[in-house]
Amino acid sequence: METTQDLHNAIFLITKANNLLAQARDLLEQSQNSNLKCIILDLQAAFLEIKDLLINSKESLIDLQAEVMNFKQENDFLKKELTTLKSEIISLQLENVNIQEENYSLTEESNALKKRIKQLQQPKPNKSDKHSPKSVLQPKKQLHMYAGLYFDKNGDGPMCNICYQNRGKIVECLVDRTKPRFWGSDSFFKCPECNTLYEKDLRL
């Protein structure tokens, strides 16, 4: 705004100087001094050109000020948009944290349920059922081998040779119903843990 005012003042002074030159020209016409008259006319023309240039500069400056004002308004708008975007990003980050916490809780619950299901699916020992696995027998209980298979002192079995010899674990084998039966008796047994298949010699 100050620059515009300065241009306005300069135009005013040039106009005033041009008027003074016109008065000087009138005086020279009365004195019939042609050389001085030409000089004053040239000065008057030069002042007019400078005046036109200043007017154009003033108009250009006004346009430039308008552009600067528009740019400032756009900049203020972009600042507001940026502030809004930052707030949205913070909200999304908080929401992401909440989702991660929920996923963690769901994962913990899922693992607990899987563990519980696995516990429920484990077979329980039943002494009344000869074909149920006895995987919870006393670790110190001694087994006796008969016809290449392990049995306990009560004749229950056969027990898995591999589980007993390699891991010291007593696991009673189940009757394998997929295999044929001979002489009306079960002859094939399978370990429920290591899936080892055993054949009982029914001739002994």
PDB file of C-alpha atoms in Angstrom:
ATOM      1  CA  MET A   1       0.000   0.000   0.000  1.00  0.00           C
ATOM      2  CA  GLU A   2       2.864   2.414   0.758  1.00  0.00           C
ATOM      3  CA  THR A   3       4.432   1.737  -2.655  1.00  0.00           C
ATOM      4  CA  THR A   4       1.117   2.507  -4.359  1.00  0.00           C
ATOM      5  CA  GLN A   5       0.870   5.780  -2.465  1.00  0.00           C
ATOM      6  CA  ASP A   6       4.425   6.691  -3.483  1.00  0.00           C
ATOM      7  CA  LEU A   7       3.561   6.122  -7.144  1.00  0.00           C
ATOM      8  CA  HIS A   8       0.455   8.224  -6.747  1.00  0.00           C
ATOM      9  CA  ASN A   9       2.511  11.076  -5.255  1.00  0.00           C
ATOM     10  CA  ALA A  10       5.088  10.794  -8.058  1.00  0.00           C
ATOM     11  CA  ILE A  11       2.357  11.053 -10.690  1.00  0.00           C
ATOM     12  CA  PHE A  12       0.976  14.109  -8.925  1.00  0.00           C
ATOM     13  CA  LEU A  13       4.401  15.809  -8.867  1.00  0.00           C
ATOM     14  CA  ILE A  14       5.055  15.025 -12.536  1.00  0.00           C
ATOM     15  CA  THR A  15       1.661  16.437 -13.469  1.00  0.00           C
ATOM     16  CA  LYS A  16       2.467  19.579 -11.504  1.00  0.00           C
ATOM     17  CA  ALA A  17       5.890  19.832 -13.189  1.00  0.00           C
ATOM     18  CA  ASN A  18       4.249  19.395 -16.578  1.00  0.00           C
ATOM     19  CA  ASN A  19       1.891  22.253 -15.822  1.00  0.00           C
ATOM     20  CA  LEU A  20       4.839  24.445 -14.838  1.00  0.00           C
ATOM     21  CA  LEU A  21       6.551  23.566 -18.109  1.00  0.00           C
ATOM     22  CA  ALA A  22       3.417  24.570 -19.984  1.00  0.00           C
ATOM     23  CA  GLN A  23       3.457  27.924 -18.229  1.00  0.00           C
ATOM     24  CA  ALA A  24       7.154  28.308 -19.069  1.00  0.00           C
ATOM     25  CA  ARG A  25       6.387  27.514 -22.710  1.00  0.00           C
ATOM     26  CA  ASP A  26       3.738  30.234 -22.800  1.00  0.00           C
ATOM     27  CA  LEU A  27       6.242  32.719 -21.404  1.00  0.00           C
ATOM     28  CA  LEU A  28       8.816  31.664 -24.016  1.00  0.00           C
ATOM     29  CA  GLU A  29       6.332  32.160 -26.813  1.00  0.00           C
ATOM     30  CA  GLN A  30       5.974  35.705 -25.688  1.00  0.00           C
ATOM     31  CA  SER A  31       9.780  36.144 -25.636  1.00  0.00           C
ATOM     32  CA  GLN A  32      10.245  34.499 -29.072  1.00  0.00           C
ATOM     33  CA  ASN A  33      13.218  32.307 -27.843  1.00  0.00           C
ATOM     34  CA  SER A  34      12.953  29.267 -30.122  1.00  0.00           C
ATOM     35  CA  ASN A  35      15.856  27.227 -28.668  1.00  0.00           C
ATOM     36  CA  LEU A  36      14.635  27.396 -25.116  1.00  0.00           C
ATOM     37  CA  LYS A  37      11.130  26.720 -26.340  1.00  0.00           C
ATOM     38  CA  CYS A  38      12.273  23.449 -27.991  1.00  0.00           C
ATOM     39  CA  ILE A  39      14.056  22.357 -24.839  1.00  0.00           C
ATOM     40  CA  ILE A  40      10.957  22.958 -22.744  1.00  0.00           C
ATOM     41  CA  LEU A  41       8.826  21.043 -25.247  1.00  0.00           C
ATOM     42  CA  ASP A  42      11.233  18.085 -25.086  1.00  0.00           C
ATOM     43  CA  LEU A  43      11.164  18.177 -21.300  1.00  0.00           C
ATOM     44  CA  GLN A  44       7.398  18.311 -21.331  1.00  0.00           C
ATOM     45  CA  ALA A  45       7.252  15.248 -23.654  1.00  0.00           C
ATOM     46  CA  ALA A  46       9.724  13.383 -21.454  1.00  0.00           C
ATOM     47  CA  PHE A  47       7.666  14.144 -18.361  1.00  0.00           C
ATOM     48  CA  LEU A  48       4.554  12.880 -20.126  1.00  0.00           C
ATOM     49  CA  GLU A  49       6.313   9.598 -20.984  1.00  0.00           C
ATOM     50  CA  ILE A  50       7.489   9.226 -17.390  1.00  0.00           C
ATOM     51  CA  LYS A  51       3.946   9.917 -16.226  1.00  0.00           C
ATOM     52  CA  ASP A  52       2.602   7.167 -18.518  1.00  0.00           C
ATOM     53  CA  LEU A  53       5.253   4.752 -17.251  1.00  0.00           C
ATOM     54  CA  LEU A  54       4.363   5.524 -13.651  1.00  0.00           C
ATOM     55  CA  ILE A  55       0.674   5.044 -14.366  1.00  0.00           C
ATOM     56  CA  ASN A  56       1.399   1.656 -15.959  1.00  0.00           C
ATOM     57  CA  SER A  57       3.623   0.746 -13.024  1.00  0.00           C
ATOM     58  CA  LYS A  58       0.855   1.709 -10.634  1.00  0.00           C
ATOM     59  CA  GLU A  59      -1.628  -0.516 -12.476  1.00  0.00           C
ATOM     60  CA  SER A  60       0.864  -3.398 -12.545  1.00  0.00           C
ATOM     61  CA  LEU A  61       1.515  -2.942  -8.855  1.00  0.00           C
ATOM     62  CA  ILE A  62      -2.208  -3.013  -8.100  1.00  0.00           C
ATOM     63  CA  ASP A  63      -2.530  -6.257 -10.077  1.00  0.00           C
ATOM     64  CA  LEU A  64       0.466  -7.688  -8.233  1.00  0.00           C
ATOM     65  CA  GLN A  65      -1.033  -6.739  -4.880  1.00  0.00           C
ATOM     66  CA  ALA A  66      -4.261  -8.487  -5.875  1.00  0.00           C
ATOM     67  CA  GLU A  67      -2.326 -11.630  -6.800  1.00  0.00           C
ATOM     68  CA  VAL A  68      -0.436 -11.497  -3.503  1.00  0.00           C
ATOM     69  CA  MET A  69      -3.724 -11.180  -1.644  1.00  0.00           C
ATOM     70  CA  ASN A  70      -5.152 -14.174  -3.518  1.00  0.00           C
ATOM     71  CA  PHE A  71      -2.015 -16.167  -2.776  1.00  0.00           C
ATOM     72  CA  LYS A  72      -2.282 -15.263   0.905  1.00  0.00           C
ATOM     73  CA  GLN A  73      -5.906 -16.385   0.994  1.00  0.00           C
ATOM     74  CA  GLU A  74      -5.006 -19.666  -0.721  1.00  0.00           C
ATOM     75  CA  ASN A  75      -2.132 -20.146   1.708  1.00  0.00           C
ATOM     76  CA  ASP A  76      -4.455 -19.610   4.684  1.00  0.00           C
ATOM     77  CA  PHE A  77      -6.904 -22.113   3.201  1.00  0.00           C
ATOM     78  CA  LEU A  78      -4.138 -24.686   2.691  1.00  0.00           C
ATOM     79  CA  LYS A  79      -2.978 -24.189   6.282  1.00  0.00           C
ATOM     80  CA  LYS A  80      -6.493 -24.930   7.518  1.00  0.00           C
ATOM     81  CA  GLU A  81      -6.674 -28.012   5.281  1.00  0.00           C
ATOM     82  CA  LEU A  82      -3.296 -29.185   6.566  1.00  0.00           C
ATOM     83  CA  THR A  83      -4.440 -28.773  10.165  1.00  0.00           C
ATOM     84  CA  THR A  84      -7.569 -30.793   9.382  1.00  0.00           C
ATOM     85  CA  LEU A  85      -5.501 -33.533   7.719  1.00  0.00           C
ATOM     86  CA  LYS A  86      -3.169 -33.701  10.722  1.00  0.00           C
ATOM     87  CA  SER A  87      -6.166 -34.135  13.024  1.00  0.00           C
ATOM     88  CA  GLU A  88      -7.541 -36.904  10.793  1.00  0.00           C
ATOM     89  CA  ILE A  89      -4.148 -38.656  10.739  1.00  0.00           C
ATOM     90  CA  ILE A  90      -3.968 -38.542  14.540  1.00  0.00           C
ATOM     91  CA  SER A  91      -7.498 -39.979  14.748  1.00  0.00           C
ATOM     92  CA  LEU A  92      -6.570 -42.769  12.315  1.00  0.00           C
ATOM     93  CA  GLN A  93      -3.430 -43.549  14.308  1.00  0.00           C
ATOM     94  CA  LEU A  94      -5.444 -43.806  17.527  1.00  0.00           C
ATOM     95  CA  GLU A  95      -8.005 -45.993  15.767  1.00  0.00           C
ATOM     96  CA  ASN A  96      -5.198 -48.201  14.462  1.00  0.00           C
ATOM     97  CA  VAL A  97      -3.829 -48.583  17.993  1.00  0.00           C
ATOM     98  CA  ASN A  98      -7.286 -49.590  19.233  1.00  0.00           C
ATOM     99  CA  ILE A  99      -7.629 -52.121  16.404  1.00  0.00           C
ATOM    100  CA  GLN A 100      -4.217 -53.609  17.227  1.00  0.00           C
ATOM    101  CA  GLU A 101      -5.197 -53.916  20.887  1.00  0.00           C
ATOM    102  CA  GLU A 102      -8.470 -55.606  19.902  1.00  0.00           C
ATOM    103  CA  ASN A 103      -6.611 -57.970  17.566  1.00  0.00           C
ATOM    104  CA  TYR A 104      -4.179 -58.819  20.356  1.00  0.00           C
ATOM    105  CA  SER A 105      -7.059 -59.537  22.739  1.00  0.00           C
ATOM    106  CA  LEU A 106      -8.812 -61.662  20.108  1.00  0.00           C
ATOM    107  CA  THR A 107      -5.581 -63.564  19.452  1.00  0.00           C
ATOM    108  CA  GLU A 108      -5.170 -64.249  23.169  1.00  0.00           C
ATOM    109  CA  GLU A 109      -8.769 -65.455  23.405  1.00  0.00           C
ATOM    110  CA  SER A 110      -8.334 -67.607  20.295  1.00  0.00           C
ATOM    111  CA  ASN A 111      -5.163 -69.202  21.681  1.00  0.00           C
ATOM    112  CA  ALA A 112      -6.900 -69.873  24.988  1.00  0.00           C
ATOM    113  CA  LEU A 113      -9.847 -71.485  23.186  1.00  0.00           C
ATOM    114  CA  LYS A 114      -7.530 -73.614  21.039  1.00  0.00           C
ATOM    115  CA  LYS A 115      -5.685 -74.746  24.146  1.00  0.00           C
ATOM    116  CA  ARG A 116      -8.961 -75.596  25.863  1.00  0.00           C
ATOM    117  CA  ILE A 117     -10.242 -77.496  22.807  1.00  0.00           C
ATOM    118  CA  LYS A 118      -6.985 -79.420  22.620  1.00  0.00           C
ATOM    119  CA  GLN A 119      -7.312 -80.365  26.286  1.00  0.00           C
ATOM    120  CA  LEU A 120     -10.891 -81.513  25.761  1.00  0.00           C
ATOM    121  CA  GLN A 121      -9.898 -83.560  22.711  1.00  0.00           C
ATOM    122  CA  GLN A 122      -7.230 -85.510  24.587  1.00  0.00           C
ATOM    123  CA  PRO A 123      -8.459 -89.071  25.343  1.00  0.00           C
ATOM    124  CA  LYS A 124      -9.038 -89.897  28.997  1.00  0.00           C
ATOM    125  CA  PRO A 125      -7.998 -93.301  30.408  1.00  0.00           C
ATOM    126  CA  ASN A 126     -10.868 -95.701  31.032  1.00  0.00           C
ATOM    127  CA  LYS A 127     -10.073 -99.031  32.696  1.00  0.00           C
ATOM    128  CA  SER A 128     -13.436-100.489  31.652  1.00  0.00           C
ATOM    129  CA  ASP A 129     -12.641-100.000  27.950  1.00  0.00           C
ATOM    130  CA  LYS A 130      -9.836-102.265  26.855  1.00  0.00           C
ATOM    131  CA  HIS A 131      -9.380-100.396  23.572  1.00  0.00           C
ATOM    132  CA  SER A 132      -8.890 -96.896  25.085  1.00  0.00           C
ATOM    133  CA  PRO A 133      -5.289 -95.646  25.366  1.00  0.00           C
ATOM    134  CA  LYS A 134      -3.723 -95.632  28.816  1.00  0.00           C
ATOM    135  CA  SER A 135      -1.377 -92.676  28.474  1.00  0.00           C
ATOM    136  CA  VAL A 136      -1.625 -91.650  32.130  1.00  0.00           C
ATOM    137  CA  LEU A 137      -0.112 -94.719  33.715  1.00  0.00           C
ATOM    138  CA  GLN A 138       2.505 -94.535  36.431  1.00  0.00           C
ATOM    139  CA  PRO A 139       5.896 -93.701  34.857  1.00  0.00           C
ATOM    140  CA  LYS A 140       7.693 -96.144  37.162  1.00  0.00           C
ATOM    141  CA  LYS A 141       5.382 -98.993  36.280  1.00  0.00           C
ATOM    142  CA  GLN A 142       7.304-101.888  34.755  1.00  0.00           C
ATOM    143  CA  LEU A 143       6.065-103.596  31.606  1.00  0.00           C
ATOM    144  CA  HIS A 144       6.654-107.159  30.572  1.00  0.00           C
ATOM    145  CA  MET A 145       7.292-108.275  27.009  1.00  0.00           C
ATOM    146  CA  TYR A 146       5.241-111.109  25.623  1.00  0.00           C
ATOM    147  CA  ALA A 147       5.392-112.269  21.994  1.00  0.00           C
ATOM    148  CA  GLY A 148       7.383-109.148  21.085  1.00  0.00           C
ATOM    149  CA  LEU A 149       4.881-106.725  22.676  1.00  0.00           C
ATOM    150  CA  TYR A 150       4.746-104.962  26.042  1.00  0.00           C
ATOM    151  CA  PHE A 151       1.971-105.698  28.547  1.00  0.00           C
ATOM    152  CA  ASP A 152       1.474-104.667  32.179  1.00  0.00           C
ATOM    153  CA  LYS A 153       1.224-107.140  35.035  1.00  0.00           C
ATOM    154  CA  ASN A 154      -2.578-107.245  34.677  1.00  0.00           C
ATOM    155  CA  GLY A 155      -2.302-108.284  31.058  1.00  0.00           C
ATOM    156  CA  ASP A 156      -3.516-104.963  29.686  1.00  0.00           C
ATOM    157  CA  GLY A 157      -1.975-103.900  26.412  1.00  0.00           C
ATOM    158  CA  PRO A 158      -0.233-104.087  24.166  1.00  0.00           C
ATOM    159  CA  MET A 159       1.719-100.928  24.980  1.00  0.00           C
ATOM    160  CA  CYS A 160       3.675 -98.961  22.373  1.00  0.00           C
ATOM    161  CA  ASN A 161       7.261-100.231  22.236  1.00  0.00           C
ATOM    162  CA  ILE A 162       8.649 -97.021  20.726  1.00  0.00           C
ATOM    163  CA  CYS A 163       7.012 -94.659  23.239  1.00  0.00           C
ATOM    164  CA  TYR A 164       8.111 -96.877  26.143  1.00  0.00           C
ATOM    165  CA  GLN A 165      11.690 -97.495  24.986  1.00  0.00           C
ATOM    166  CA  ASN A 166      12.519 -94.055  23.534  1.00  0.00           C
ATOM    167  CA  ARG A 167      10.533 -91.709  25.772  1.00  0.00           C
ATOM    168  CA  GLY A 168       9.760 -93.791  28.837  1.00  0.00           C
ATOM    169  CA  LYS A 169       6.061 -93.138  28.271  1.00  0.00           C
ATOM    170  CA  ILE A 170       3.446 -95.857  28.608  1.00  0.00           C
ATOM    171  CA  VAL A 171       0.759 -95.604  25.937  1.00  0.00           C
ATOM    172  CA  GLU A 172      -1.744 -98.385  25.346  1.00  0.00           C
ATOM    173  CA  CYS A 173      -2.334 -99.148  21.674  1.00  0.00           C
ATOM    174  CA  LEU A 174      -5.793 -99.133  20.142  1.00  0.00           C
ATOM    175  CA  VAL A 175      -7.285-101.846  17.983  1.00  0.00           C
ATOM    176  CA  ASP A 176      -6.893-100.973  14.319  1.00  0.00           C
ATOM    177  CA  ARG A 177     -10.327-101.668  12.815  1.00  0.00           C
ATOM    178  CA  THR A 178      -9.042-101.066   9.292  1.00  0.00           C
ATOM    179  CA  LYS A 179      -7.086-104.324   9.388  1.00  0.00           C
ATOM    180  CA  PRO A 180      -8.594-107.827   9.087  1.00  0.00           C
ATOM    181  CA  ARG A 181      -9.327-110.010  12.108  1.00  0.00           C
ATOM    182  CA  PHE A 182      -8.187-113.610  12.394  1.00  0.00           C
ATOM    183  CA  TRP A 183      -9.914-116.364  14.354  1.00  0.00           C
ATOM    184  CA  GLY A 184     -12.388-113.858  15.789  1.00  0.00           C
ATOM    185  CA  SER A 185      -9.726-111.884  17.684  1.00  0.00           C
ATOM    186  CA  ASP A 186      -8.079-108.517  17.215  1.00  0.00           C
ATOM    187  CA  SER A 187      -4.586-108.875  15.807  1.00  0.00           C
ATOM    188  CA  PHE A 188      -3.577-105.336  14.723  1.00  0.00           C
ATOM    189  CA  PHE A 189      -2.986-102.451  17.135  1.00  0.00           C
ATOM    190  CA  LYS A 190      -1.952 -98.848  16.564  1.00  0.00           C
ATOM    191  CA  CYS A 191      -0.334 -96.302  18.909  1.00  0.00           C
ATOM    192  CA  PRO A 192      -2.563 -93.208  19.208  1.00  0.00           C
ATOM    193  CA  GLU A 193       0.475 -90.927  19.646  1.00  0.00           C
ATOM    194  CA  CYS A 194       3.207 -92.082  17.249  1.00  0.00           C
ATOM    195  CA  ASN A 195       0.859 -94.094  14.932  1.00  0.00           C
ATOM    196  CA  THR A 196       3.119 -97.172  15.036  1.00  0.00           C
ATOM    197  CA  LEU A 197       1.281-100.314  13.883  1.00  0.00           C
ATOM    198  CA  TYR A 198       1.748-103.622  15.754  1.00  0.00           C
ATOM    199  CA  GLU A 199       0.597-107.145  14.930  1.00  0.00           C
ATOM    200  CA  LYS A 200      -0.194-109.586  17.721  1.00  0.00           C
ATOM    201  CA  ASP A 201       0.755-113.216  17.173  1.00  0.00           C
ATOM    202  CA  LEU A 202      -2.491-115.037  18.016  1.00  0.00           C
ATOM    203  CA  ARG A 203      -0.833-118.450  17.870  1.00  0.00           C
ATOM    204  CA  LEU A 204       0.989-117.860  21.176  1.00  0.00           C
TER     205      LEU A 204
END
